[in-house]
Amino acid sequence: MIIRWGPENIIEENDQFLVVYKPAGLAVQSGRASQTDLEHLLLNYLADRRGDARASSPRIFVIHRLDQPVEGIMVFAKTAGAAAALSSQIQKQQITKEYVAVVGGIPNEREGRLTDWLRKDGKTNAARVVQPDVPGAKKAVLEYRCLEKLPEGRALLGIRLLTGRHHQIRAQMAHAGWPLLGDQKYNPKADANKKDFPALCAFRLTFRHPRTGKRVSYQTEPKGQWFRECKFFLNGFLNSEEKLPESID
Protein backbone atom coordinates (compact mmCIF):
# COMPACT_ATOMS: atom_id res chain seq x y z
CA MET A 1 0.00 0.00 0.00
CA ILE A 2 1.37 3.40 -1.03
CA ILE A 3 1.46 5.98 1.75
CA ARG A 4 1.26 9.49 0.36
CA TRP A 5 2.73 12.41 2.27
CA GLY A 6 3.74 15.88 1.18
CA PRO A 7 4.10 19.50 2.32
CA GLU A 8 0.31 19.88 2.04
CA ASN A 9 0.13 17.79 5.22
CA ILE A 10 1.86 20.53 7.23
CA ILE A 11 -0.81 22.35 9.23
CA GLU A 12 1.38 24.93 10.99
CA GLU A 13 5.05 25.87 10.76
CA ASN A 14 6.95 28.54 12.66
CA ASP A 15 10.42 28.94 14.14
CA GLN A 16 9.49 26.81 17.17
CA PHE A 17 7.54 23.82 15.92
CA LEU A 18 5.80 21.95 13.12
CA VAL A 19 2.24 20.65 13.38
CA VAL A 20 1.63 17.95 10.78
CA TYR A 21 -0.91 15.37 9.70
CA LYS A 22 0.44 11.80 9.75
CA PRO A 23 -1.34 9.38 7.39
CA ALA A 24 -2.25 5.91 8.61
CA GLY A 25 0.50 3.41 7.80
CA LEU A 26 3.40 5.86 8.07
CA ALA A 27 5.82 5.28 10.95
CA VAL A 28 6.87 8.27 13.06
CA GLN A 29 10.35 6.81 13.45
CA SER A 30 11.74 3.63 11.95
CA GLY A 31 14.78 1.60 12.84
CA ARG A 32 14.92 0.12 9.34
CA ALA A 33 16.87 1.92 6.66
CA SER A 34 14.49 0.66 3.97
CA GLN A 35 11.37 2.09 5.63
CA THR A 36 10.31 5.70 5.14
CA ASP A 37 9.25 7.52 8.29
CA LEU A 38 7.74 10.89 9.11
CA GLU A 39 10.81 12.16 10.95
CA HIS A 40 13.01 11.84 7.85
CA LEU A 41 10.32 13.17 5.52
CA LEU A 42 10.22 16.33 7.63
CA LEU A 43 14.01 16.61 7.73
CA ASN A 44 14.11 16.30 3.93
CA TYR A 45 11.39 18.93 3.63
CA LEU A 46 13.30 21.38 5.83
CA ALA A 47 16.57 20.69 4.01
CA ASP A 48 14.94 21.31 0.61
CA ARG A 49 13.47 24.55 1.93
CA ARG A 50 16.93 25.84 2.84
CA GLY A 51 18.35 25.19 -0.60
CA ASP A 52 21.90 25.91 0.54
CA ALA A 53 24.29 22.98 0.69
CA ARG A 54 26.58 24.94 2.99
CA ALA A 55 23.88 25.47 5.62
CA SER A 56 23.89 23.25 8.69
CA SER A 57 21.58 20.26 8.63
CA PRO A 58 18.07 20.96 9.99
CA ARG A 59 16.96 19.41 13.26
CA ILE A 60 13.59 18.29 14.55
CA PHE A 61 12.69 16.74 17.89
CA VAL A 62 10.08 14.00 18.29
CA ILE A 63 7.84 15.02 21.21
CA HIS A 64 5.28 12.23 21.17
CA ARG A 65 4.29 9.27 19.06
CA LEU A 66 1.33 7.93 17.16
CA ASP A 67 0.89 4.25 16.29
CA GLN A 68 1.98 3.51 12.72
CA PRO A 69 -1.51 2.38 11.58
CA VAL A 70 -3.20 5.43 13.16
CA GLU A 71 -3.73 8.75 11.39
CA GLY A 72 -3.76 12.20 12.94
CA ILE A 73 -2.09 15.36 14.18
CA MET A 74 1.39 15.51 15.69
CA VAL A 75 3.73 18.29 16.83
CA PHE A 76 7.51 18.29 16.29
CA ALA A 77 9.87 20.80 17.88
CA LYS A 78 12.41 22.66 15.74
CA THR A 79 14.68 23.82 18.58
CA ALA A 80 16.06 22.27 21.74
CA GLY A 81 14.26 24.90 23.84
CA ALA A 82 10.91 24.19 22.22
CA ALA A 83 11.49 20.45 22.66
CA ALA A 84 12.14 20.89 26.38
CA ALA A 85 9.03 23.05 26.83
CA LEU A 86 6.75 20.68 24.92
CA SER A 87 8.20 17.58 26.56
CA SER A 88 7.56 19.16 29.96
CA GLN A 89 3.92 19.68 28.98
CA ILE A 90 3.68 16.02 27.98
CA GLN A 91 5.08 14.90 31.34
CA LYS A 92 2.69 17.19 33.23
CA GLN A 93 -0.27 16.05 31.09
CA GLN A 94 -0.79 19.60 29.86
CA ILE A 95 -1.08 18.62 26.20
CA THR A 96 -4.60 17.57 25.28
CA LYS A 97 -4.92 14.76 22.74
CA GLU A 98 -8.39 14.14 21.33
CA TYR A 99 -9.40 11.33 19.01
CA VAL A 100 -12.40 10.12 17.06
CA ALA A 101 -13.01 6.43 16.52
CA VAL A 102 -15.57 4.13 14.91
CA VAL A 103 -16.17 1.07 17.06
CA GLY A 104 -18.18 -2.13 16.93
CA GLY A 105 -20.66 -1.95 19.78
CA ILE A 106 -22.47 0.92 21.46
CA PRO A 107 -21.65 2.10 25.00
CA ASN A 108 -24.56 2.04 27.44
CA GLU A 109 -23.72 5.52 28.70
CA ARG A 110 -23.36 8.61 26.49
CA GLU A 111 -20.04 9.43 28.14
CA GLY A 112 -17.76 7.85 30.67
CA ARG A 113 -14.26 7.00 31.79
CA LEU A 114 -12.24 3.81 31.31
CA THR A 115 -9.52 2.95 33.83
CA ASP A 116 -7.44 -0.16 33.24
CA TRP A 117 -3.95 -1.51 33.83
CA LEU A 118 -2.03 -2.32 30.67
CA ARG A 119 1.03 -4.45 30.14
CA LYS A 120 2.98 -4.44 26.89
CA ASP A 121 3.94 -7.79 25.42
CA GLY A 122 7.26 -7.28 23.68
CA LYS A 123 6.91 -10.47 21.63
CA THR A 124 3.57 -9.53 20.05
CA ASN A 125 3.92 -5.74 20.36
CA ALA A 126 0.45 -5.69 21.91
CA ALA A 127 -0.96 -4.22 25.12
CA ARG A 128 -3.16 -6.36 27.33
CA VAL A 129 -5.43 -5.44 30.23
CA VAL A 130 -4.10 -7.11 33.38
CA GLN A 131 -4.45 -6.88 37.14
CA PRO A 132 -2.72 -3.90 38.82
CA ASP A 133 -0.22 -6.12 40.64
CA VAL A 134 1.13 -7.75 37.46
CA PRO A 135 4.79 -6.76 36.91
CA GLY A 136 5.10 -4.11 34.24
CA ALA A 137 1.44 -3.06 34.46
CA LYS A 138 0.77 0.66 33.93
CA LYS A 139 -2.39 2.59 34.72
CA ALA A 140 -4.31 3.71 31.63
CA VAL A 141 -7.14 6.25 31.75
CA LEU A 142 -9.28 7.76 29.00
CA GLU A 143 -12.60 9.53 28.70
CA TYR A 144 -15.09 8.97 25.90
CA ARG A 145 -18.29 10.42 24.53
CA CYS A 146 -20.67 8.67 22.14
CA LEU A 147 -21.10 11.23 19.35
CA GLU A 148 -23.48 9.15 17.24
CA LYS A 149 -25.02 5.70 17.08
CA LEU A 150 -24.45 4.22 13.63
CA PRO A 151 -26.10 1.38 11.67
CA GLU A 152 -25.06 -2.25 12.24
CA GLY A 153 -24.42 -1.76 15.95
CA ARG A 154 -21.56 0.67 15.52
CA ALA A 155 -20.78 3.99 17.16
CA LEU A 156 -18.77 7.13 16.52
CA LEU A 157 -16.83 8.04 19.67
CA GLY A 158 -14.87 11.06 20.77
CA ILE A 159 -11.96 10.08 23.05
CA ARG A 160 -9.66 12.11 25.27
CA LEU A 161 -6.47 10.49 26.58
CA LEU A 162 -5.51 11.15 30.19
CA THR A 163 -2.46 8.87 30.03
CA GLY A 164 -0.28 7.83 27.11
CA ARG A 165 0.22 4.07 27.07
CA HIS A 166 1.23 1.70 24.27
CA HIS A 167 -1.81 1.06 22.03
CA GLN A 168 -3.94 2.45 24.86
CA ILE A 169 -7.13 3.37 23.01
CA ARG A 170 -7.10 0.25 20.87
CA ALA A 171 -6.56 -2.07 23.85
CA GLN A 172 -9.01 -0.37 26.20
CA MET A 173 -11.77 -0.14 23.61
CA ALA A 174 -11.40 -3.83 22.77
CA HIS A 175 -11.44 -4.79 26.45
CA ALA A 176 -14.60 -2.74 27.00
CA GLY A 177 -16.33 -4.63 24.20
CA TRP A 178 -16.11 -1.85 21.58
CA PRO A 179 -13.16 -2.81 19.35
CA LEU A 180 -12.09 -0.40 16.63
CA LEU A 181 -13.25 -1.29 13.15
CA GLY A 182 -10.38 -2.44 10.94
CA ASP A 183 -8.03 -3.10 13.86
CA GLN A 184 -6.19 -6.25 12.83
CA LYS A 185 -4.47 -6.59 16.21
CA TYR A 186 -7.32 -6.05 18.68
CA ASN A 187 -10.57 -6.68 16.80
CA PRO A 188 -11.24 -10.42 16.28
CA LYS A 189 -13.87 -9.59 13.63
CA ALA A 190 -11.47 -7.59 11.46
CA ASP A 191 -10.92 -9.17 8.06
CA ALA A 192 -7.31 -10.33 8.02
CA ASN A 193 -7.41 -10.45 4.22
CA LYS A 194 -8.00 -6.71 3.97
CA LYS A 195 -5.26 -4.17 4.51
CA ASP A 196 -7.42 -2.02 6.76
CA PHE A 197 -6.21 0.51 9.29
CA PRO A 198 -7.93 1.02 12.65
CA ALA A 199 -10.80 3.52 12.59
CA LEU A 200 -8.92 5.95 14.81
CA CYS A 201 -7.73 9.51 14.23
CA ALA A 202 -5.94 11.96 16.51
CA PHE A 203 -8.07 14.82 15.25
CA ARG A 204 -7.23 17.61 17.70
CA LEU A 205 -4.07 18.62 19.58
CA THR A 206 -3.98 21.45 22.12
CA PHE A 207 -0.89 22.78 23.92
CA ARG A 208 0.84 25.95 25.04
CA HIS A 209 3.12 27.71 22.58
CA PRO A 210 6.65 26.93 23.85
CA ARG A 211 7.76 30.58 23.58
CA THR A 212 4.65 32.68 24.29
CA GLY A 213 2.80 30.31 26.59
CA LYS A 214 -0.41 31.00 24.67
CA ARG A 215 -2.75 28.03 24.37
CA VAL A 216 -3.02 26.88 20.74
CA SER A 217 -5.19 24.18 19.19
CA TYR A 218 -5.02 22.42 15.82
CA GLN A 219 -7.54 20.12 14.19
CA THR A 220 -7.79 17.85 11.16
CA GLU A 221 -10.53 15.88 9.44
CA PRO A 222 -10.12 12.08 9.46
CA LYS A 223 -9.39 10.62 6.04
CA GLY A 224 -9.71 6.87 6.77
CA GLN A 225 -12.29 4.78 4.96
CA TRP A 226 -14.21 3.89 8.13
CA PHE A 227 -15.10 7.53 8.71
CA ARG A 228 -16.82 7.88 5.33
CA GLU A 229 -20.03 6.19 6.46
CA CYS A 230 -20.41 8.68 9.32
CA LYS A 231 -19.11 11.74 7.47
CA PHE A 232 -22.34 13.69 8.03
CA PHE A 233 -22.25 13.19 11.81
CA LEU A 234 -18.48 13.63 11.97
CA ASN A 235 -18.47 16.92 10.07
CA GLY A 236 -21.26 18.20 12.26
CA PHE A 237 -19.13 17.59 15.33
CA LEU A 238 -15.86 18.90 13.88
CA ASN A 239 -17.48 22.11 12.65
CA SER A 240 -19.50 22.80 15.81
CA GLU A 241 -18.55 24.55 19.01
CA GLU A 242 -18.93 21.28 20.92
CA LYS A 243 -15.79 20.12 22.64
CA LEU A 244 -14.95 16.94 24.45
CA PRO A 245 -15.09 17.49 28.22
CA GLU A 246 -11.94 18.59 30.01
CA SER A 247 -13.03 16.20 32.72
CA ILE A 248 -16.28 14.47 33.56
CA ASP A 249 -15.59 14.45 37.30
CSV table of C-alpha atoms in Angstrom, one decimal:
chain,number,residue,atom,x,y,z
A,1,MET,CA,0.0,0.0,0.0
A,2,ILE,CA,1.4,3.4,-1.0
A,3,ILE,CA,1.5,6.0,1.8
A,4,ARG,CA,1.3,9.5,0.4
A,5,TRP,CA,2.7,12.4,2.3
A,6,GLY,CA,3.7,15.9,1.2
A,7,PRO,CA,4.1,19.5,2.3
A,8,GLU,CA,0.3,19.9,2.0
A,9,ASN,CA,0.1,17.8,5.2
A,10,ILE,CA,1.9,20.5,7.2
A,11,ILE,CA,-0.8,22.3,9.2
A,12,GLU,CA,1.4,24.9,11.0
A,13,GLU,CA,5.0,25.9,10.8
A,14,ASN,CA,7.0,28.5,12.7
A,15,ASP,CA,10.4,28.9,14.1
A,16,GLN,CA,9.5,26.8,17.2
A,17,PHE,CA,7.5,23.8,15.9
A,18,LEU,CA,5.8,22.0,13.1
A,19,VAL,CA,2.2,20.7,13.4
A,20,VAL,CA,1.6,18.0,10.8
A,21,TYR,CA,-0.9,15.4,9.7
A,22,LYS,CA,0.4,11.8,9.8
A,23,PRO,CA,-1.3,9.4,7.4
A,24,ALA,CA,-2.3,5.9,8.6
A,25,GLY,CA,0.5,3.4,7.8
A,26,LEU,CA,3.4,5.9,8.1
A,27,ALA,CA,5.8,5.3,11.0
A,28,VAL,CA,6.9,8.3,13.1
A,29,GLN,CA,10.4,6.8,13.4
A,30,SER,CA,11.7,3.6,11.9
A,31,GLY,CA,14.8,1.6,12.8
A,32,ARG,CA,14.9,0.1,9.3
A,33,ALA,CA,16.9,1.9,6.7
A,34,SER,CA,14.5,0.7,4.0
A,35,GLN,CA,11.4,2.1,5.6
A,36,THR,CA,10.3,5.7,5.1
A,37,ASP,CA,9.2,7.5,8.3
A,38,LEU,CA,7.7,10.9,9.1
A,39,GLU,CA,10.8,12.2,10.9
A,40,HIS,CA,13.0,11.8,7.9
A,41,LEU,CA,10.3,13.2,5.5
A,42,LEU,CA,10.2,16.3,7.6
A,43,LEU,CA,14.0,16.6,7.7
A,44,ASN,CA,14.1,16.3,3.9
A,45,TYR,CA,11.4,18.9,3.6
A,46,LEU,CA,13.3,21.4,5.8
A,47,ALA,CA,16.6,20.7,4.0
A,48,ASP,CA,14.9,21.3,0.6
A,49,ARG,CA,13.5,24.6,1.9
A,50,ARG,CA,16.9,25.8,2.8
A,51,GLY,CA,18.3,25.2,-0.6
A,52,ASP,CA,21.9,25.9,0.5
A,53,ALA,CA,24.3,23.0,0.7
A,54,ARG,CA,26.6,24.9,3.0
A,55,ALA,CA,23.9,25.5,5.6
A,56,SER,CA,23.9,23.3,8.7
A,57,SER,CA,21.6,20.3,8.6
A,58,PRO,CA,18.1,21.0,10.0
A,59,ARG,CA,17.0,19.4,13.3
A,60,ILE,CA,13.6,18.3,14.5
A,61,PHE,CA,12.7,16.7,17.9
A,62,VAL,CA,10.1,14.0,18.3
A,63,ILE,CA,7.8,15.0,21.2
A,64,HIS,CA,5.3,12.2,21.2
A,65,ARG,CA,4.3,9.3,19.1
A,66,LEU,CA,1.3,7.9,17.2
A,67,ASP,CA,0.9,4.3,16.3
A,68,GLN,CA,2.0,3.5,12.7
A,69,PRO,CA,-1.5,2.4,11.6
A,70,VAL,CA,-3.2,5.4,13.2
A,71,GLU,CA,-3.7,8.8,11.4
A,72,GLY,CA,-3.8,12.2,12.9
A,73,ILE,CA,-2.1,15.4,14.2
A,74,MET,CA,1.4,15.5,15.7
A,75,VAL,CA,3.7,18.3,16.8
A,76,PHE,CA,7.5,18.3,16.3
A,77,ALA,CA,9.9,20.8,17.9
A,78,LYS,CA,12.4,22.7,15.7
A,79,THR,CA,14.7,23.8,18.6
A,80,ALA,CA,16.1,22.3,21.7
A,81,GLY,CA,14.3,24.9,23.8
A,82,ALA,CA,10.9,24.2,22.2
A,83,ALA,CA,11.5,20.5,22.7
A,84,ALA,CA,12.1,20.9,26.4
A,85,ALA,CA,9.0,23.0,26.8
A,86,LEU,CA,6.8,20.7,24.9
A,87,SER,CA,8.2,17.6,26.6
A,88,SER,CA,7.6,19.2,30.0
A,89,GLN,CA,3.9,19.7,29.0
A,90,ILE,CA,3.7,16.0,28.0
A,91,GLN,CA,5.1,14.9,31.3
A,92,LYS,CA,2.7,17.2,33.2
A,93,GLN,CA,-0.3,16.0,31.1
A,94,GLN,CA,-0.8,19.6,29.9
A,95,ILE,CA,-1.1,18.6,26.2
A,96,THR,CA,-4.6,17.6,25.3
A,97,LYS,CA,-4.9,14.8,22.7
A,98,GLU,CA,-8.4,14.1,21.3
A,99,TYR,CA,-9.4,11.3,19.0
A,100,VAL,CA,-12.4,10.1,17.1
A,101,ALA,CA,-13.0,6.4,16.5
A,102,VAL,CA,-15.6,4.1,14.9
A,103,VAL,CA,-16.2,1.1,17.1
A,104,GLY,CA,-18.2,-2.1,16.9
A,105,GLY,CA,-20.7,-2.0,19.8
A,106,ILE,CA,-22.5,0.9,21.5
A,107,PRO,CA,-21.6,2.1,25.0
A,108,ASN,CA,-24.6,2.0,27.4
A,109,GLU,CA,-23.7,5.5,28.7
A,110,ARG,CA,-23.4,8.6,26.5
A,111,GLU,CA,-20.0,9.4,28.1
A,112,GLY,CA,-17.8,7.8,30.7
A,113,ARG,CA,-14.3,7.0,31.8
A,114,LEU,CA,-12.2,3.8,31.3
A,115,THR,CA,-9.5,3.0,33.8
A,116,ASP,CA,-7.4,-0.2,33.2
A,117,TRP,CA,-4.0,-1.5,33.8
A,118,LEU,CA,-2.0,-2.3,30.7
A,119,ARG,CA,1.0,-4.5,30.1
A,120,LYS,CA,3.0,-4.4,26.9
A,121,ASP,CA,3.9,-7.8,25.4
A,122,GLY,CA,7.3,-7.3,23.7
A,123,LYS,CA,6.9,-10.5,21.6
A,124,THR,CA,3.6,-9.5,20.1
A,125,ASN,CA,3.9,-5.7,20.4
A,126,ALA,CA,0.4,-5.7,21.9
A,127,ALA,CA,-1.0,-4.2,25.1
A,128,ARG,CA,-3.2,-6.4,27.3
A,129,VAL,CA,-5.4,-5.4,30.2
A,130,VAL,CA,-4.1,-7.1,33.4
A,131,GLN,CA,-4.4,-6.9,37.1
A,132,PRO,CA,-2.7,-3.9,38.8
A,133,ASP,CA,-0.2,-6.1,40.6
A,134,VAL,CA,1.1,-7.8,37.5
A,135,PRO,CA,4.8,-6.8,36.9
A,136,GLY,CA,5.1,-4.1,34.2
A,137,ALA,CA,1.4,-3.1,34.5
A,138,LYS,CA,0.8,0.7,33.9
A,139,LYS,CA,-2.4,2.6,34.7
A,140,ALA,CA,-4.3,3.7,31.6
A,141,VAL,CA,-7.1,6.3,31.8
A,142,LEU,CA,-9.3,7.8,29.0
A,143,GLU,CA,-12.6,9.5,28.7
A,144,TYR,CA,-15.1,9.0,25.9
A,145,ARG,CA,-18.3,10.4,24.5
A,146,CYS,CA,-20.7,8.7,22.1
A,147,LEU,CA,-21.1,11.2,19.4
A,148,GLU,CA,-23.5,9.2,17.2
A,149,LYS,CA,-25.0,5.7,17.1
A,150,LEU,CA,-24.4,4.2,13.6
A,151,PRO,CA,-26.1,1.4,11.7
A,152,GLU,CA,-25.1,-2.2,12.2
A,153,GLY,CA,-24.4,-1.8,16.0
A,154,ARG,CA,-21.6,0.7,15.5
A,155,ALA,CA,-20.8,4.0,17.2
A,156,LEU,CA,-18.8,7.1,16.5
A,157,LEU,CA,-16.8,8.0,19.7
A,158,GLY,CA,-14.9,11.1,20.8
A,159,ILE,CA,-12.0,10.1,23.1
A,160,ARG,CA,-9.7,12.1,25.3
A,161,LEU,CA,-6.5,10.5,26.6
A,162,LEU,CA,-5.5,11.2,30.2
A,163,THR,CA,-2.5,8.9,30.0
A,164,GLY,CA,-0.3,7.8,27.1
A,165,ARG,CA,0.2,4.1,27.1
A,166,HIS,CA,1.2,1.7,24.3
A,167,HIS,CA,-1.8,1.1,22.0
A,168,GLN,CA,-3.9,2.5,24.9
A,169,ILE,CA,-7.1,3.4,23.0
A,170,ARG,CA,-7.1,0.3,20.9
A,171,ALA,CA,-6.6,-2.1,23.8
A,172,GLN,CA,-9.0,-0.4,26.2
A,173,MET,CA,-11.8,-0.1,23.6
A,174,ALA,CA,-11.4,-3.8,22.8
A,175,HIS,CA,-11.4,-4.8,26.4
A,176,ALA,CA,-14.6,-2.7,27.0
A,177,GLY,CA,-16.3,-4.6,24.2
A,178,TRP,CA,-16.1,-1.8,21.6
A,179,PRO,CA,-13.2,-2.8,19.3
A,180,LEU,CA,-12.1,-0.4,16.6
A,181,LEU,CA,-13.3,-1.3,13.2
A,182,GLY,CA,-10.4,-2.4,10.9
A,183,ASP,CA,-8.0,-3.1,13.9
A,184,GLN,CA,-6.2,-6.3,12.8
A,185,LYS,CA,-4.5,-6.6,16.2
A,186,TYR,CA,-7.3,-6.1,18.7
A,187,ASN,CA,-10.6,-6.7,16.8
A,188,PRO,CA,-11.2,-10.4,16.3
A,189,LYS,CA,-13.9,-9.6,13.6
A,190,ALA,CA,-11.5,-7.6,11.5
A,191,ASP,CA,-10.9,-9.2,8.1
A,192,ALA,CA,-7.3,-10.3,8.0
A,193,ASN,CA,-7.4,-10.4,4.2
A,194,LYS,CA,-8.0,-6.7,4.0
A,195,LYS,CA,-5.3,-4.2,4.5
A,196,ASP,CA,-7.4,-2.0,6.8
A,197,PHE,CA,-6.2,0.5,9.3
A,198,PRO,CA,-7.9,1.0,12.6
A,199,ALA,CA,-10.8,3.5,12.6
A,200,LEU,CA,-8.9,6.0,14.8
A,201,CYS,CA,-7.7,9.5,14.2
A,202,ALA,CA,-5.9,12.0,16.5
A,203,PHE,CA,-8.1,14.8,15.2
A,204,ARG,CA,-7.2,17.6,17.7
A,205,LEU,CA,-4.1,18.6,19.6
A,206,THR,CA,-4.0,21.5,22.1
A,207,PHE,CA,-0.9,22.8,23.9
A,208,ARG,CA,0.8,26.0,25.0
A,209,HIS,CA,3.1,27.7,22.6
A,210,PRO,CA,6.6,26.9,23.8
A,211,ARG,CA,7.8,30.6,23.6
A,212,THR,CA,4.7,32.7,24.3
A,213,GLY,CA,2.8,30.3,26.6
A,214,LYS,CA,-0.4,31.0,24.7
A,215,ARG,CA,-2.8,28.0,24.4
A,216,VAL,CA,-3.0,26.9,20.7
A,217,SER,CA,-5.2,24.2,19.2
A,218,TYR,CA,-5.0,22.4,15.8
A,219,GLN,CA,-7.5,20.1,14.2
A,220,THR,CA,-7.8,17.9,11.2
A,221,GLU,CA,-10.5,15.9,9.4
A,222,PRO,CA,-10.1,12.1,9.5
A,223,LYS,CA,-9.4,10.6,6.0
A,224,GLY,CA,-9.7,6.9,6.8
A,225,GLN,CA,-12.3,4.8,5.0
A,226,TRP,CA,-14.2,3.9,8.1
A,227,PHE,CA,-15.1,7.5,8.7
A,228,ARG,CA,-16.8,7.9,5.3
A,229,GLU,CA,-20.0,6.2,6.5
A,230,CYS,CA,-20.4,8.7,9.3
A,231,LYS,CA,-19.1,11.7,7.5
A,232,PHE,CA,-22.3,13.7,8.0
A,233,PHE,CA,-22.2,13.2,11.8
A,234,LEU,CA,-18.5,13.6,12.0
A,235,ASN,CA,-18.5,16.9,10.1
A,236,GLY,CA,-21.3,18.2,12.3
A,237,PHE,CA,-19.1,17.6,15.3
A,238,LEU,CA,-15.9,18.9,13.9
A,239,ASN,CA,-17.5,22.1,12.7
A,240,SER,CA,-19.5,22.8,15.8
A,241,GLU,CA,-18.6,24.5,19.0
A,242,GLU,CA,-18.9,21.3,20.9
A,243,LYS,CA,-15.8,20.1,22.6
A,244,LEU,CA,-14.9,16.9,24.5
A,245,PRO,CA,-15.1,17.5,28.2
A,246,GLU,CA,-11.9,18.6,30.0
A,247,SER,CA,-13.0,16.2,32.7
A,248,ILE,CA,-16.3,14.5,33.6
A,249,ASP,CA,-15.6,14.4,37.3
